[in-house]
Amino acid sequence: MDYVLSGFGNHFESEAEPGTLPRGQNSPKKPLKGLIPEQLSGTAFTVERKSNLKTWLYRIHPSTFHGSYKPFEQRTWIAGEINPRTSPEQMRWQPLPQPSSALDFIEGVFTMATTQEKPGMSISHYFFNKKMDRRFFCNADGELILIPQRGNLVIKTEMGVLEIGPQEIAVIPRGVKFQVNPQKDQTWCSGYLGENSGHPLTLPHLGPLGANGLAHARDFIYPQAQYEMISGTFELITKFNQNFWSAELNHSPLDVVAWHGNYSPYKYDLRKFNTMGSVSYDHPDPSIYTVLTSPSAQ
């Protein structure tokens, strides 16, 4: 797949149909082509300009157009503390056995550890071998980072499509609807899933390393607008307030025809990471291998 939108945190604009992206304004009185303008915010409106994350979406149906939410059971993707009485003993895990039944991405997430601090993060394994088909997912609790170990992934999002495989990563911001499917002819796909409920992931400060170390901003790739205009029965799974919910839709939620902003899914090829470090005198801290970071308040 060809990508032309690159550069970490840049402000992009993309339209799948010419004439659907407003010029000089975000929410015209008469939306172009009858599309619905919506703003997806990744930060508070009033944060300083350099930290503000937002994207305007121009979609066929409003996001509020869905059925009533009902609880959805997912016993292996743990939302919140796994066990409030976890021992401080050092722990090791054997590789998880491959599931015996067919699973999609949502069914195939198995949480291994979470932080007690909130906001914080969790780390899970994923195993799946079938498409999400008419099921979509939205995580309102935090952003997700996918790290494939086996199998190539096709990630269909509101802003467009990303394809990644081993040695690549993809980040899905909080609140973005998406699907994760195996690439054609793939059997089992497996890898790691990180969930970050803290500050959105960003590039680390380089300090004395200078301007050109670690990951380069230009190597982060963003999707171009690509939409689905499909009617039928669909399911939207939403993770909200550490619980899972399901609602019925009568259309695909990936119906964004055009968008502009700096809050969007992205991918990065780890083979482009410029490793820094020397063991000529002592062993440096592992932070020299940081690709993305979520700065804490302390």
Coordinates of N, CA, C and O in Angstrom, one line a residue, residues 17 137 294:
E17 N -13.1 11.6 -1.7 CA -13.9 12.1 -2.8 C -13.6 13.6 -3.0 O -13.7 14.4 -2.0
F137 N -14.5 -1.8 16.7 CA -14.1 -1.6 18.1 C -13.7 -0.1 18.3 O -13.1 0.5 17.4
S294 N 5.2 8.1 26.8 CA 4.0 8.7 27.4 C 4.5 9.4 28.7 O 4.5 8.8 29.7

